[in-house]
Short mmCIF file of N, CA and C in Angstrom, two decimals:
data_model
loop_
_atom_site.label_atom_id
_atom_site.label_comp_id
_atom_site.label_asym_id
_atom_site.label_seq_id
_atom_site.Cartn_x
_atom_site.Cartn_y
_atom_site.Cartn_z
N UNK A 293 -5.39 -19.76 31.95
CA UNK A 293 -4.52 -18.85 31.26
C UNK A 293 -3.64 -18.15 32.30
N UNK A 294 -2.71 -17.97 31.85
CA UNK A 294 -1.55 -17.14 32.75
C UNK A 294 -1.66 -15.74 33.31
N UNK A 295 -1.15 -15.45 34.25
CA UNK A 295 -1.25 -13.80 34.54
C UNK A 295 -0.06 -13.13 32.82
N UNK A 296 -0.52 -12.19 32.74
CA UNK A 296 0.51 -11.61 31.56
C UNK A 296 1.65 -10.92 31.85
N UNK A 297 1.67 -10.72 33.29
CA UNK A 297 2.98 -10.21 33.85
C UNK A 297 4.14 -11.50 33.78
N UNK A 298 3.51 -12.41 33.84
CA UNK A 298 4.28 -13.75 33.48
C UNK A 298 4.78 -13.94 32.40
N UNK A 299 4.18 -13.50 31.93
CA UNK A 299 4.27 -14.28 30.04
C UNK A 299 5.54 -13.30 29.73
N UNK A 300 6.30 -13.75 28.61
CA UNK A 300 7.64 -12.67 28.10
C UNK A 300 7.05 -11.77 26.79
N UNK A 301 7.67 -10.63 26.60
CA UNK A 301 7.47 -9.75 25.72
C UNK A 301 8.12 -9.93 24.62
N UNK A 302 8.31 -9.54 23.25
CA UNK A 302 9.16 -9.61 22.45
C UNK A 302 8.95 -8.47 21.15
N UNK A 303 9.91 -7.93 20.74
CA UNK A 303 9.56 -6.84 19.71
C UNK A 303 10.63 -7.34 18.57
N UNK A 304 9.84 -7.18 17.24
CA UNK A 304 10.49 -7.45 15.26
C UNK A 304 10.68 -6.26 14.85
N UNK A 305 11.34 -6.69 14.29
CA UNK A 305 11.85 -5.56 13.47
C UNK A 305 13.38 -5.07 13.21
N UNK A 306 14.00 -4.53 12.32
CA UNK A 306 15.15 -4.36 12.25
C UNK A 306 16.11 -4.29 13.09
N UNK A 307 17.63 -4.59 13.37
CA UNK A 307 18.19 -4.58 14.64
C UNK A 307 18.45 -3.54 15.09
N UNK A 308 18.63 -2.47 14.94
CA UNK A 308 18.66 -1.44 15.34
C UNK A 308 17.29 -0.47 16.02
N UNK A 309 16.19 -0.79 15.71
CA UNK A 309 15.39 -0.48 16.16
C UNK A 309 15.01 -1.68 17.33
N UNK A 310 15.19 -2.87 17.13
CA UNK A 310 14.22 -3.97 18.36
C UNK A 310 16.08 -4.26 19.46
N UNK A 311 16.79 -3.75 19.26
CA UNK A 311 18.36 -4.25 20.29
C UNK A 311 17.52 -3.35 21.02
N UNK A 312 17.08 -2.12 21.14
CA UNK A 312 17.54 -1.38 22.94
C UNK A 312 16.08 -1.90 23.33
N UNK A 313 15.25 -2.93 23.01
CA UNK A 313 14.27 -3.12 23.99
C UNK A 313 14.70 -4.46 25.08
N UNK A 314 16.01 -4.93 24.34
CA UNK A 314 16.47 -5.79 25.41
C UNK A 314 16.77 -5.47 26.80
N UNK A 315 17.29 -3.90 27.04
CA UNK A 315 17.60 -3.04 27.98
C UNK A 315 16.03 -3.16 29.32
N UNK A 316 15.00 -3.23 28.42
CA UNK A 316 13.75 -3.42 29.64
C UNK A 316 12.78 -4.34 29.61
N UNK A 317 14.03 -5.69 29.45
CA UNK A 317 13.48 -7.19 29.84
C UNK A 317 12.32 -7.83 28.52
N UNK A 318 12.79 -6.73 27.08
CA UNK A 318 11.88 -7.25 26.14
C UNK A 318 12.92 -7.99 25.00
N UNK A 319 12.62 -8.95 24.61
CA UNK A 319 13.32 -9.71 23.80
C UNK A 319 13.28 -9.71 22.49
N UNK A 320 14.41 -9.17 21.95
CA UNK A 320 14.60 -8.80 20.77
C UNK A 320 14.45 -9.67 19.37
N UNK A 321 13.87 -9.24 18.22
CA UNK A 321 14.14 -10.51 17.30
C UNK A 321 14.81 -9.61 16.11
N UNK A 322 15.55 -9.52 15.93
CA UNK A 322 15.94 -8.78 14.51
C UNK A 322 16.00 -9.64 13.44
N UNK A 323 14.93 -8.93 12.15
CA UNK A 323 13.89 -9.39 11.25
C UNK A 323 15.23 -8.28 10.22
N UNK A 324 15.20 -9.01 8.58
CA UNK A 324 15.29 -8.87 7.75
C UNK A 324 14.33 -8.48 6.84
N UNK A 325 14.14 -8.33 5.45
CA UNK A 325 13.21 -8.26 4.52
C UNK A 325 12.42 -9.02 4.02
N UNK A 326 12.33 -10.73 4.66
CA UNK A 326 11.94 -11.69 4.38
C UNK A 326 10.65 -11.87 4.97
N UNK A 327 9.70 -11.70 3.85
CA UNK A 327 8.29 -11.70 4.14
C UNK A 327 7.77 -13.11 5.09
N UNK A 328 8.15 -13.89 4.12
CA UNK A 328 7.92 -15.35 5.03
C UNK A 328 8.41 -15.57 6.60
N UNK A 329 9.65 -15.22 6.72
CA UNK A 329 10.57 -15.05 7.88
C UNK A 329 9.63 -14.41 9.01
N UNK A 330 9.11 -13.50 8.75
CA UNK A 330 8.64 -12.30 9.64
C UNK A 330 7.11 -13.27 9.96
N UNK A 331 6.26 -13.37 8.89
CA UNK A 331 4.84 -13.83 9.36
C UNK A 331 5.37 -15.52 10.31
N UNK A 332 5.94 -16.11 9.79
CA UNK A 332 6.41 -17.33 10.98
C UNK A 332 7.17 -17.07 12.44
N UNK A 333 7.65 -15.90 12.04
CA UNK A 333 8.04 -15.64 13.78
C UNK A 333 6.96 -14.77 14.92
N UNK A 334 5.78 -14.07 13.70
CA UNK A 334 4.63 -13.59 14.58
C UNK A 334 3.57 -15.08 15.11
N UNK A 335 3.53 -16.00 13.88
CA UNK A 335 2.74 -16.96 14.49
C UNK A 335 3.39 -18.35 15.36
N UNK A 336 4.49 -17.87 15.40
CA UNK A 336 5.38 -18.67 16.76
C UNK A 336 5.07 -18.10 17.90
N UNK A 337 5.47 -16.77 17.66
CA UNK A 337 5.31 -15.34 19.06
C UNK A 337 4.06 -16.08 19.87
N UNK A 338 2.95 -15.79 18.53
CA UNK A 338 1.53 -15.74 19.25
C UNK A 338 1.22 -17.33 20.13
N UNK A 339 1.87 -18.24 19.47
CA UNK A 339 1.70 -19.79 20.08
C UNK A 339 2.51 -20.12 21.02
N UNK A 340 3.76 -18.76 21.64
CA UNK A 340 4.19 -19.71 22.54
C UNK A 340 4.09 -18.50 23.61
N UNK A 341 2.56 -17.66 24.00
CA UNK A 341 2.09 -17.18 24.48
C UNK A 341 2.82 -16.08 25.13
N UNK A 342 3.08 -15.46 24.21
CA UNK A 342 3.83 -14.37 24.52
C UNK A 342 2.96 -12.87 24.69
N UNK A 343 3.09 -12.24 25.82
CA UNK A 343 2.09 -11.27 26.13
C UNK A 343 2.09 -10.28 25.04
N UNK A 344 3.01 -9.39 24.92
CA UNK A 344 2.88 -8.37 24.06
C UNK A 344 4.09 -8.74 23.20
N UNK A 345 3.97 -8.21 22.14
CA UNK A 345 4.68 -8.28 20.79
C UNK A 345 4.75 -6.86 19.96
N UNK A 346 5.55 -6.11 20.14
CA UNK A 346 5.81 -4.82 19.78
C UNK A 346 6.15 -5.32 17.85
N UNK A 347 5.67 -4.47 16.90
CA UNK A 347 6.05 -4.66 15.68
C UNK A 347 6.35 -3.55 14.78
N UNK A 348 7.65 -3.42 14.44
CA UNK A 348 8.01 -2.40 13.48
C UNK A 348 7.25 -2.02 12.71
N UNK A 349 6.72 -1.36 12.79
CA UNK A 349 5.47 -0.56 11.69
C UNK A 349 5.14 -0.65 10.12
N UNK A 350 6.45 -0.80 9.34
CA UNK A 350 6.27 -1.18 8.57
C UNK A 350 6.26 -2.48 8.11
N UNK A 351 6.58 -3.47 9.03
CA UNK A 351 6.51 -4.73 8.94
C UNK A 351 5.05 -5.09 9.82
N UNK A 352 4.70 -4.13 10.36
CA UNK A 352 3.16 -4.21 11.22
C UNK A 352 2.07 -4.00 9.52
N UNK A 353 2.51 -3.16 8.87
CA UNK A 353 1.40 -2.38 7.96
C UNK A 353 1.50 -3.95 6.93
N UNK A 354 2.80 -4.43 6.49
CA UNK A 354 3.07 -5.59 5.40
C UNK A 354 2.18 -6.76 6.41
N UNK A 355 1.91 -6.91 7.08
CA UNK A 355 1.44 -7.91 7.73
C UNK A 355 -0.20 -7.58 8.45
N UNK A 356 -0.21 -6.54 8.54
CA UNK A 356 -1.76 -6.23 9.02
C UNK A 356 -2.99 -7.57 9.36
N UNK A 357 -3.09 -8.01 8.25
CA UNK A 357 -4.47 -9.01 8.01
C UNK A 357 -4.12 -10.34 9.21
N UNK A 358 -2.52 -10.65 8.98
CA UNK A 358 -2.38 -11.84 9.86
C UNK A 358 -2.02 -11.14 11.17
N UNK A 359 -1.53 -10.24 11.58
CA UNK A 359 -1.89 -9.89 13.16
C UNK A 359 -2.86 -9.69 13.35
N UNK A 360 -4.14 -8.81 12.64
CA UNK A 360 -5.18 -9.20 12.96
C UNK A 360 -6.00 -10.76 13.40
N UNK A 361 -5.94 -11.36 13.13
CA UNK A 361 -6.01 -12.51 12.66
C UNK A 361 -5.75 -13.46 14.48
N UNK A 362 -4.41 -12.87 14.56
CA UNK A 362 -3.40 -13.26 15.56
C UNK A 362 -4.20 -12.73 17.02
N UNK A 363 -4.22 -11.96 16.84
CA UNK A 363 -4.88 -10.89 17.91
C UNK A 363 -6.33 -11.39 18.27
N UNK A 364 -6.77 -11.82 17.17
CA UNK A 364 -8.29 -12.33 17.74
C UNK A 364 -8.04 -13.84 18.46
N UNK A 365 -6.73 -14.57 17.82
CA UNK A 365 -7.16 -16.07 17.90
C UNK A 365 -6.54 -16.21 19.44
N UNK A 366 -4.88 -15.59 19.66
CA UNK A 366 -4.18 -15.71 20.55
C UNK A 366 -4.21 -14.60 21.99
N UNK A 367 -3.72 -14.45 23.15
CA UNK A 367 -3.79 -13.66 23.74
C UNK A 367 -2.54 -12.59 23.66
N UNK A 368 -1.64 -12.97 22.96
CA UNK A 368 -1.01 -11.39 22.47
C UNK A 368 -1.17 -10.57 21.37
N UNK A 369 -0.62 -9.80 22.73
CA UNK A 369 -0.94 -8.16 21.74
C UNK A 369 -0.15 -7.93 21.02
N UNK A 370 -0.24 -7.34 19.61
CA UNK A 370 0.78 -7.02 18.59
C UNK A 370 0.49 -5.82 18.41
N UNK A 371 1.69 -5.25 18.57
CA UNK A 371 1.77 -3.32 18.88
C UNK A 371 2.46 -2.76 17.74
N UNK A 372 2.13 -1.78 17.11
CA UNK A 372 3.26 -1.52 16.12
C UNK A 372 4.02 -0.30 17.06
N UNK A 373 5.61 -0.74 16.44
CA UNK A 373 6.41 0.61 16.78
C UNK A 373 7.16 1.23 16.19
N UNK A 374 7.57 2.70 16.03
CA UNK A 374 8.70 3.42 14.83
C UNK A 374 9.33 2.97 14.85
N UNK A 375 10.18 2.54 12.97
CA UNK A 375 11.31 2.17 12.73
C UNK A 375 12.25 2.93 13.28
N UNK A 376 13.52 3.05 13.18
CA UNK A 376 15.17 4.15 13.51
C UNK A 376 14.95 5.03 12.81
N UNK A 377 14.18 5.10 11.40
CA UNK A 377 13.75 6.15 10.97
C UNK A 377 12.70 7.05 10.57
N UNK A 378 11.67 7.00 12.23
CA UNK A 378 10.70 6.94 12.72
C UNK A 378 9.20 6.66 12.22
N UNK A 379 8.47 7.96 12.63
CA UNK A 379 7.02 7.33 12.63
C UNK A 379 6.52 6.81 11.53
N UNK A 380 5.63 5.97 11.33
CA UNK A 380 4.60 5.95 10.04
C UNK A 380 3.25 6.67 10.79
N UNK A 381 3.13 6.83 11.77
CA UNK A 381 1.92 6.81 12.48
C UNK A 381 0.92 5.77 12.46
N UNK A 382 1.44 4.82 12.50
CA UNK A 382 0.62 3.59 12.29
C UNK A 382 -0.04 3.21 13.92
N UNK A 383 0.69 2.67 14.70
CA UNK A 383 0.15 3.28 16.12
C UNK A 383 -0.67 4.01 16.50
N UNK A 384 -1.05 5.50 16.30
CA UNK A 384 -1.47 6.42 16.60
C UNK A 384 -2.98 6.02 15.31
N UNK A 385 -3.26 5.53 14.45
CA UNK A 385 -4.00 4.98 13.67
C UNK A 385 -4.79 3.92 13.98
N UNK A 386 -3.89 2.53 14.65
CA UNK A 386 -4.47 1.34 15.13
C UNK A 386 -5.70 1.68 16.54
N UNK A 387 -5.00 2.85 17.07
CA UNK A 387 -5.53 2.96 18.82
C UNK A 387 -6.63 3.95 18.75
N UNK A 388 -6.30 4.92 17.08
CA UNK A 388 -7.46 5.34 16.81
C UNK A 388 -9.00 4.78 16.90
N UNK A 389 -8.49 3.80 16.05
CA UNK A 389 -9.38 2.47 14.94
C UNK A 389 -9.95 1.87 16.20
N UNK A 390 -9.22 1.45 16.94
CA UNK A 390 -9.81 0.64 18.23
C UNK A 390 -10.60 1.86 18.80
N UNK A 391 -10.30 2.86 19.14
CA UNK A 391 -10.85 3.30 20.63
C UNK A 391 -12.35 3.78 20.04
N UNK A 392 -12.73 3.92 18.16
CA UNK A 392 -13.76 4.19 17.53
C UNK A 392 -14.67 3.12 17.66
N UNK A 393 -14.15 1.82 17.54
CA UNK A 393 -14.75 0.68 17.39
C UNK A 393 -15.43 0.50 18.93
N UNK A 394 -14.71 0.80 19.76
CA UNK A 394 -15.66 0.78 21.25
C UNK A 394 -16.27 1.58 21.69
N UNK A 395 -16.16 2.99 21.02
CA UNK A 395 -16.82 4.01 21.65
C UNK A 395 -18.27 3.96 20.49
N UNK A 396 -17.96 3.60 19.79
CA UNK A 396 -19.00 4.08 18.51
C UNK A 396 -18.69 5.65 17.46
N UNK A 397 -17.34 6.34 17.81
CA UNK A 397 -16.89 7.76 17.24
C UNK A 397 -15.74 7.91 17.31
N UNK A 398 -15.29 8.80 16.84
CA UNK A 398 -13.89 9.10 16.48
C UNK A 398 -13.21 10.44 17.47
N UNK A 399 -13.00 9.90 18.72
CA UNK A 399 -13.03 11.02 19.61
C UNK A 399 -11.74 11.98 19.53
N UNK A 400 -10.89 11.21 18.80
CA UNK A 400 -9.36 12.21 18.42
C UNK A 400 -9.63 13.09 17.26
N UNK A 401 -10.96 13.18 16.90
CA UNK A 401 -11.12 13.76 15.48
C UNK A 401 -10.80 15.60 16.11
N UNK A 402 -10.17 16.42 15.02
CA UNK A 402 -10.77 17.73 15.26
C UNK A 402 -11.47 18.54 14.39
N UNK A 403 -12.01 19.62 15.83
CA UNK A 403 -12.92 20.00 16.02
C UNK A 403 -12.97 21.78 14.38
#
């Protein structure tokens, strides 16, 4: 397997939100409303070993089960990120979910 500094990055999602990641060497895909469209360009992403994969959040939340899915089978990471018209907090949810699942608790909980 490759070092992942090797491998290329790429972020979905609307053009206005995935154009300025071209600015720091991440490659843009600007995604429409087309359900089909979107799950075939994550399971291309993931097969032509692409390290990280940033995903518009709400196209992260419509797709959940198959990045999951993706994430276990392939070695990229699929990240969600705010649309232009920002958070869902979906992010801040996923890293939750993970960091519970390894610790055994919910350490962002408050007190």
């Amino acid at each position: 397997m490759s070092d992942k500094s090797s491998r290329p990055m790429a972020a979905i999602g609307q053009y206005d939100t995935v154009l300025p990641f071209q600015a720091v060497g991440v490659k843009p895909f600007p995604v429409g409303e087309n359900s089909d469209e979107v799950k075939k360009l994550l399971e291309r992403l993931a097969r032509e070993n692409y390290a990280v994969v940033f995903v518009e959040e709400a196209l992260f939340v419509e797709n959940q089960d198959l990045i999951s899915e993706l994430n276990q089978e392939y070695p990229a990471s699929m990240i969600p990120i705010p649309g232009i018209r920002g958070s869902l907090n979906v992010g801040l949810s996923a890293i939750r979910g993970n960091v519970e699942r390894a610790v055994g608790m919910d350490i962002f909980a408050e007190k």
